[in-house]
Amino acid sequence: MTQESNHKTYKLGLALSGGGAKGFAHLGVFKLLEECGLMPDVIVGTSVGSLMGTLFADGYSADELKELFTGREFSEFAQLQLPKSGLFDSKRFRYFLKRHLRAKTFEELKIPMIVVATDLDNGESHEFKSGPIVEAVTASCSIPIIFSPVVINGVHYVDGGLFHNFPVSIIRDMCERVIGVNVSPLVPQKYKQTIFHIAERSYHYMFRANTLEDREMCDVLIEAEEFGMYKTFDLENVEQIARIGYDAAIRAFELVIQENKYETLVKAIMARKNNILMP
């Protein structure tokens, strides 16, 4: 271990990208980490990455999270409104978080969590890591135009993906190793010519563009083209998307084992190799 790594705040960081329902792939990664006994010391997430990451940091297991989201519909999280600052309001999403989060503040979480949002008023990325959780996660998940901005202490916040959809850089300097999960590959697919779907598609292009440098910062990069087969608000395929995330994590971890890159990671993975290589 180098002298530099001895001064890092955390041994292992986990960075989770945004990507709407494709973020259920994060659950598959959580499952594999649990099987390896390889839990992160800090998590950073944008948009759905902040949602899944916060619930994981709150003590939910991968299986509990799958059960929490399976069978739900988009209308349970958002309500159509007369267009003001967004097509949907997020009151129902806030209620969902308040109902299911055990911790009320970041300080109460079992794993340190950083939620990335965008300060719309000042045009800059913002990191929430202390204080109340619900508004911060809601802000991080609020795709502009589709959802209304969230006002926190007089400032309007929206989806963190505008600047950091894959927020590896947020924790890179404080971690010895970083596992990154990018669930937002952009693949060609048909989309409807409506304001909702055009906005969704436009943000996909923007989000993808700002992930390129962060991908290079990962010690272990987990991603798969199959993520792109699912739409942003697809809540009907939780199990399938989670499985794709699990399989993508297996492939990424097998590569680490083959290249024997990182001793600590390899030892943890090899300790559960039979599970990892299961069909």
JSON list of C-alpha atoms in Angstrom, two decimals, residues 38-148:
[
{"chain": "A", "resi": 38, "resn": "LEU", "atom": "CA", "xyz": [-17.36, -6.18, 0.66]},
{"chain": "A", "resi": 39, "resn": "MET", "atom": "CA", "xyz": [-19.31, -3.23, 2.07]},
{"chain": "A", "resi": 40, "resn": "PRO", "atom": "CA", "xyz": [-18.39, 0.35, 1.11]},
{"chain": "A", "resi": 41, "resn": "ASP", "atom": "CA", "xyz": [-17.08, 2.84, 3.65]},
{"chain": "A", "resi": 42, "resn": "VAL", "atom": "CA", "xyz": [-18.75, 5.74, 1.82]},
{"chain": "A", "resi": 43, "resn": "ILE", "atom": "CA", "xyz": [-21.37, 6.01, -0.93]},
{"chain": "A", "resi": 44, "resn": "VAL", "atom": "CA", "xyz": [-22.02, 8.84, -3.37]},
{"chain": "A", "resi": 45, "resn": "GLY", "atom": "CA", "xyz": [-25.05, 8.92, -5.65]},
{"chain": "A", "resi": 46, "resn": "THR", "atom": "CA", "xyz": [-26.83, 11.05, -8.20]},
{"chain": "A", "resi": 47, "resn": "SER", "atom": "CA", "xyz": [-30.57, 10.91, -8.87]},
{"chain": "A", "resi": 48, "resn": "VAL", "atom": "CA", "xyz": [-31.69, 7.25, -8.61]},
{"chain": "A", "resi": 49, "resn": "GLY", "atom": "CA", "xyz": [-28.17, 6.49, -7.39]},
{"chain": "A", "resi": 50, "resn": "SER", "atom": "CA", "xyz": [-28.81, 8.80, -4.45]},
{"chain": "A", "resi": 51, "resn": "LEU", "atom": "CA", "xyz": [-32.13, 7.06, -3.76]},
{"chain": "A", "resi": 52, "resn": "MET", "atom": "CA", "xyz": [-30.78, 3.51, -3.88]},
{"chain": "A", "resi": 53, "resn": "GLY", "atom": "CA", "xyz": [-27.55, 4.48, -2.16]},
{"chain": "A", "resi": 54, "resn": "THR", "atom": "CA", "xyz": [-29.33, 6.22, 0.70]},
{"chain": "A", "resi": 55, "resn": "LEU", "atom": "CA", "xyz": [-31.64, 3.28, 1.33]},
{"chain": "A", "resi": 56, "resn": "PHE", "atom": "CA", "xyz": [-28.67, 0.90, 1.24]},
{"chain": "A", "resi": 57, "resn": "ALA", "atom": "CA", "xyz": [-26.77, 3.18, 3.63]},
{"chain": "A", "resi": 58, "resn": "ASP", "atom": "CA", "xyz": [-29.87, 3.16, 5.83]},
{"chain": "A", "resi": 59, "resn": "GLY", "atom": "CA", "xyz": [-29.48, -0.58, 6.37]},
{"chain": "A", "resi": 60, "resn": "TYR", "atom": "CA", "xyz": [-31.79, -2.08, 3.73]},
{"chain": "A", "resi": 61, "resn": "SER", "atom": "CA", "xyz": [-30.50, -5.24, 2.09]},
{"chain": "A", "resi": 62, "resn": "ALA", "atom": "CA", "xyz": [-30.60, -5.75, -1.68]},
{"chain": "A", "resi": 63, "resn": "ASP", "atom": "CA", "xyz": [-33.49, -8.22, -1.32]},
{"chain": "A", "resi": 64, "resn": "GLU", "atom": "CA", "xyz": [-35.45, -5.85, 0.91]},
{"chain": "A", "resi": 65, "resn": "LEU", "atom": "CA", "xyz": [-35.02, -3.07, -1.62]},
{"chain": "A", "resi": 66, "resn": "LYS", "atom": "CA", "xyz": [-36.22, -5.27, -4.47]},
{"chain": "A", "resi": 67, "resn": "GLU", "atom": "CA", "xyz": [-39.31, -6.11, -2.47]},
{"chain": "A", "resi": 68, "resn": "LEU", "atom": "CA", "xyz": [-39.83, -2.44, -1.63]},
{"chain": "A", "resi": 69, "resn": "PHE", "atom": "CA", "xyz": [-40.02, -1.41, -5.30]},
{"chain": "A", "resi": 70, "resn": "THR", "atom": "CA", "xyz": [-41.52, -4.49, -6.97]},
{"chain": "A", "resi": 71, "resn": "GLY", "atom": "CA", "xyz": [-45.12, -4.02, -8.08]},
{"chain": "A", "resi": 72, "resn": "ARG", "atom": "CA", "xyz": [-45.14, -0.25, -7.74]},
{"chain": "A", "resi": 73, "resn": "GLU", "atom": "CA", "xyz": [-46.35, 2.23, -10.35]},
{"chain": "A", "resi": 74, "resn": "PHE", "atom": "CA", "xyz": [-45.03, 5.64, -11.38]},
{"chain": "A", "resi": 75, "resn": "SER", "atom": "CA", "xyz": [-48.19, 7.31, -10.03]},
{"chain": "A", "resi": 76, "resn": "GLU", "atom": "CA", "xyz": [-47.16, 6.25, -6.53]},
{"chain": "A", "resi": 77, "resn": "PHE", "atom": "CA", "xyz": [-44.14, 8.55, -6.75]},
{"chain": "A", "resi": 78, "resn": "ALA", "atom": "CA", "xyz": [-45.38, 11.51, -8.79]},
{"chain": "A", "resi": 79, "resn": "GLN", "atom": "CA", "xyz": [-48.61, 13.36, -9.50]},
{"chain": "A", "resi": 80, "resn": "LEU", "atom": "CA", "xyz": [-49.37, 15.15, -12.76]},
{"chain": "A", "resi": 81, "resn": "GLN", "atom": "CA", "xyz": [-49.93, 18.88, -12.30]},
{"chain": "A", "resi": 82, "resn": "LEU", "atom": "CA", "xyz": [-50.74, 21.87, -14.45]},
{"chain": "A", "resi": 83, "resn": "PRO", "atom": "CA", "xyz": [-47.32, 22.80, -15.86]},
{"chain": "A", "resi": 84, "resn": "LYS", "atom": "CA", "xyz": [-45.68, 25.40, -13.68]},
{"chain": "A", "resi": 85, "resn": "SER", "atom": "CA", "xyz": [-42.08, 24.55, -12.98]},
{"chain": "A", "resi": 86, "resn": "GLY", "atom": "CA", "xyz": [-42.49, 20.88, -13.86]},
{"chain": "A", "resi": 87, "resn": "LEU", "atom": "CA", "xyz": [-44.96, 18.37, -15.30]},
{"chain": "A", "resi": 88, "resn": "PHE", "atom": "CA", "xyz": [-45.10, 16.42, -12.03]},
{"chain": "A", "resi": 89, "resn": "ASP", "atom": "CA", "xyz": [-44.79, 17.33, -8.38]},
{"chain": "A", "resi": 90, "resn": "SER", "atom": "CA", "xyz": [-42.86, 15.15, -5.96]},
{"chain": "A", "resi": 91, "resn": "LYS", "atom": "CA", "xyz": [-45.08, 15.13, -2.87]},
{"chain": "A", "resi": 92, "resn": "ARG", "atom": "CA", "xyz": [-45.74, 11.41, -3.20]},
{"chain": "A", "resi": 93, "resn": "PHE", "atom": "CA", "xyz": [-42.03, 10.71, -3.60]},
{"chain": "A", "resi": 94, "resn": "ARG", "atom": "CA", "xyz": [-41.33, 12.67, -0.41]},
{"chain": "A", "resi": 95, "resn": "TYR", "atom": "CA", "xyz": [-44.00, 10.67, 1.38]},
{"chain": "A", "resi": 96, "resn": "PHE", "atom": "CA", "xyz": [-42.43, 7.42, 0.17]},
{"chain": "A", "resi": 97, "resn": "LEU", "atom": "CA", "xyz": [-39.05, 8.47, 1.57]},
{"chain": "A", "resi": 98, "resn": "LYS", "atom": "CA", "xyz": [-40.47, 9.67, 4.88]},
{"chain": "A", "resi": 99, "resn": "ARG", "atom": "CA", "xyz": [-42.37, 6.43, 5.28]},
{"chain": "A", "resi": 100, "resn": "HIS", "atom": "CA", "xyz": [-39.49, 4.07, 4.53]},
{"chain": "A", "resi": 101, "resn": "LEU", "atom": "CA", "xyz": [-36.31, 5.81, 5.65]},
{"chain": "A", "resi": 102, "resn": "ARG", "atom": "CA", "xyz": [-35.32, 4.81, 9.17]},
{"chain": "A", "resi": 103, "resn": "ALA", "atom": "CA", "xyz": [-32.78, 7.60, 9.43]},
{"chain": "A", "resi": 104, "resn": "LYS", "atom": "CA", "xyz": [-34.00, 11.18, 9.17]},
{"chain": "A", "resi": 105, "resn": "THR", "atom": "CA", "xyz": [-30.60, 12.83, 8.82]},
{"chain": "A", "resi": 106, "resn": "PHE", "atom": "CA", "xyz": [-27.38, 11.91, 7.03]},
{"chain": "A", "resi": 107, "resn": "GLU", "atom": "CA", "xyz": [-25.67, 11.61, 10.39]},
{"chain": "A", "resi": 108, "resn": "GLU", "atom": "CA", "xyz": [-27.98, 8.72, 11.36]},
{"chain": "A", "resi": 109, "resn": "LEU", "atom": "CA", "xyz": [-27.16, 6.55, 8.32]},
{"chain": "A", "resi": 110, "resn": "LYS", "atom": "CA", "xyz": [-25.13, 3.38, 8.86]},
{"chain": "A", "resi": 111, "resn": "ILE", "atom": "CA", "xyz": [-22.78, 4.26, 5.98]},
{"chain": "A", "resi": 112, "resn": "PRO", "atom": "CA", "xyz": [-21.67, 7.84, 5.15]},
{"chain": "A", "resi": 113, "resn": "MET", "atom": "CA", "xyz": [-23.68, 9.04, 2.15]},
{"chain": "A", "resi": 114, "resn": "ILE", "atom": "CA", "xyz": [-23.17, 11.95, -0.26]},
{"chain": "A", "resi": 115, "resn": "VAL", "atom": "CA", "xyz": [-26.13, 13.05, -2.37]},
{"chain": "A", "resi": 116, "resn": "VAL", "atom": "CA", "xyz": [-25.35, 15.09, -5.48]},
{"chain": "A", "resi": 117, "resn": "ALA", "atom": "CA", "xyz": [-27.83, 17.70, -6.72]},
{"chain": "A", "resi": 118, "resn": "THR", "atom": "CA", "xyz": [-27.62, 20.78, -8.96]},
{"chain": "A", "resi": 119, "resn": "ASP", "atom": "CA", "xyz": [-27.97, 24.30, -7.59]},
{"chain": "A", "resi": 120, "resn": "LEU", "atom": "CA", "xyz": [-30.17, 25.72, -10.34]},
{"chain": "A", "resi": 121, "resn": "ASP", "atom": "CA", "xyz": [-29.92, 29.32, -9.12]},
{"chain": "A", "resi": 122, "resn": "ASN", "atom": "CA", "xyz": [-26.12, 29.50, -9.13]},
{"chain": "A", "resi": 123, "resn": "GLY", "atom": "CA", "xyz": [-25.44, 26.93, -11.86]},
{"chain": "A", "resi": 124, "resn": "GLU", "atom": "CA", "xyz": [-23.22, 24.59, -9.89]},
{"chain": "A", "resi": 125, "resn": "SER", "atom": "CA", "xyz": [-23.10, 21.11, -8.44]},
{"chain": "A", "resi": 126, "resn": "HIS", "atom": "CA", "xyz": [-23.93, 20.72, -4.76]},
{"chain": "A", "resi": 127, "resn": "GLU", "atom": "CA", "xyz": [-23.19, 17.90, -2.33]},
{"chain": "A", "resi": 128, "resn": "PHE", "atom": "CA", "xyz": [-25.50, 17.09, 0.56]},
{"chain": "A", "resi": 129, "resn": "LYS", "atom": "CA", "xyz": [-23.82, 15.08, 3.31]},
{"chain": "A", "resi": 130, "resn": "SER", "atom": "CA", "xyz": [-25.37, 16.37, 6.54]},
{"chain": "A", "resi": 131, "resn": "GLY", "atom": "CA", "xyz": [-28.77, 17.41, 7.83]},
{"chain": "A", "resi": 132, "resn": "PRO", "atom": "CA", "xyz": [-32.22, 16.19, 6.64]},
{"chain": "A", "resi": 133, "resn": "ILE", "atom": "CA", "xyz": [-32.22, 13.47, 3.99]},
{"chain": "A", "resi": 134, "resn": "VAL", "atom": "CA", "xyz": [-35.63, 13.59, 2.32]},
{"chain": "A", "resi": 135, "resn": "GLU", "atom": "CA", "xyz": [-35.39, 16.97, 0.60]},
{"chain": "A", "resi": 136, "resn": "ALA", "atom": "CA", "xyz": [-31.81, 16.33, -0.54]},
{"chain": "A", "resi": 137, "resn": "VAL", "atom": "CA", "xyz": [-32.67, 13.00, -2.22]},
{"chain": "A", "resi": 138, "resn": "THR", "atom": "CA", "xyz": [-35.83, 14.48, -3.74]},
{"chain": "A", "resi": 139, "resn": "ALA", "atom": "CA", "xyz": [-33.76, 17.33, -5.19]},
{"chain": "A", "resi": 140, "resn": "SER", "atom": "CA", "xyz": [-31.18, 14.92, -6.62]},
{"chain": "A", "resi": 141, "resn": "CYS", "atom": "CA", "xyz": [-33.96, 12.97, -8.38]},
{"chain": "A", "resi": 142, "resn": "SER", "atom": "CA", "xyz": [-35.81, 16.00, -9.81]},
{"chain": "A", "resi": 143, "resn": "ILE", "atom": "CA", "xyz": [-35.21, 15.92, -13.56]},
{"chain": "A", "resi": 144, "resn": "PRO", "atom": "CA", "xyz": [-35.82, 19.48, -14.85]},
{"chain": "A", "resi": 145, "resn": "ILE", "atom": "CA", "xyz": [-39.07, 20.09, -16.74]},
{"chain": "A", "resi": 146, "resn": "ILE", "atom": "CA", "xyz": [-40.37, 16.67, -15.72]},
{"chain": "A", "resi": 147, "resn": "PHE", "atom": "CA", "xyz": [-40.27, 17.45, -11.98]},
{"chain": "A", "resi": 148, "resn": "SER", "atom": "CA", "xyz": [-40.45, 20.76, -10.14]}
]
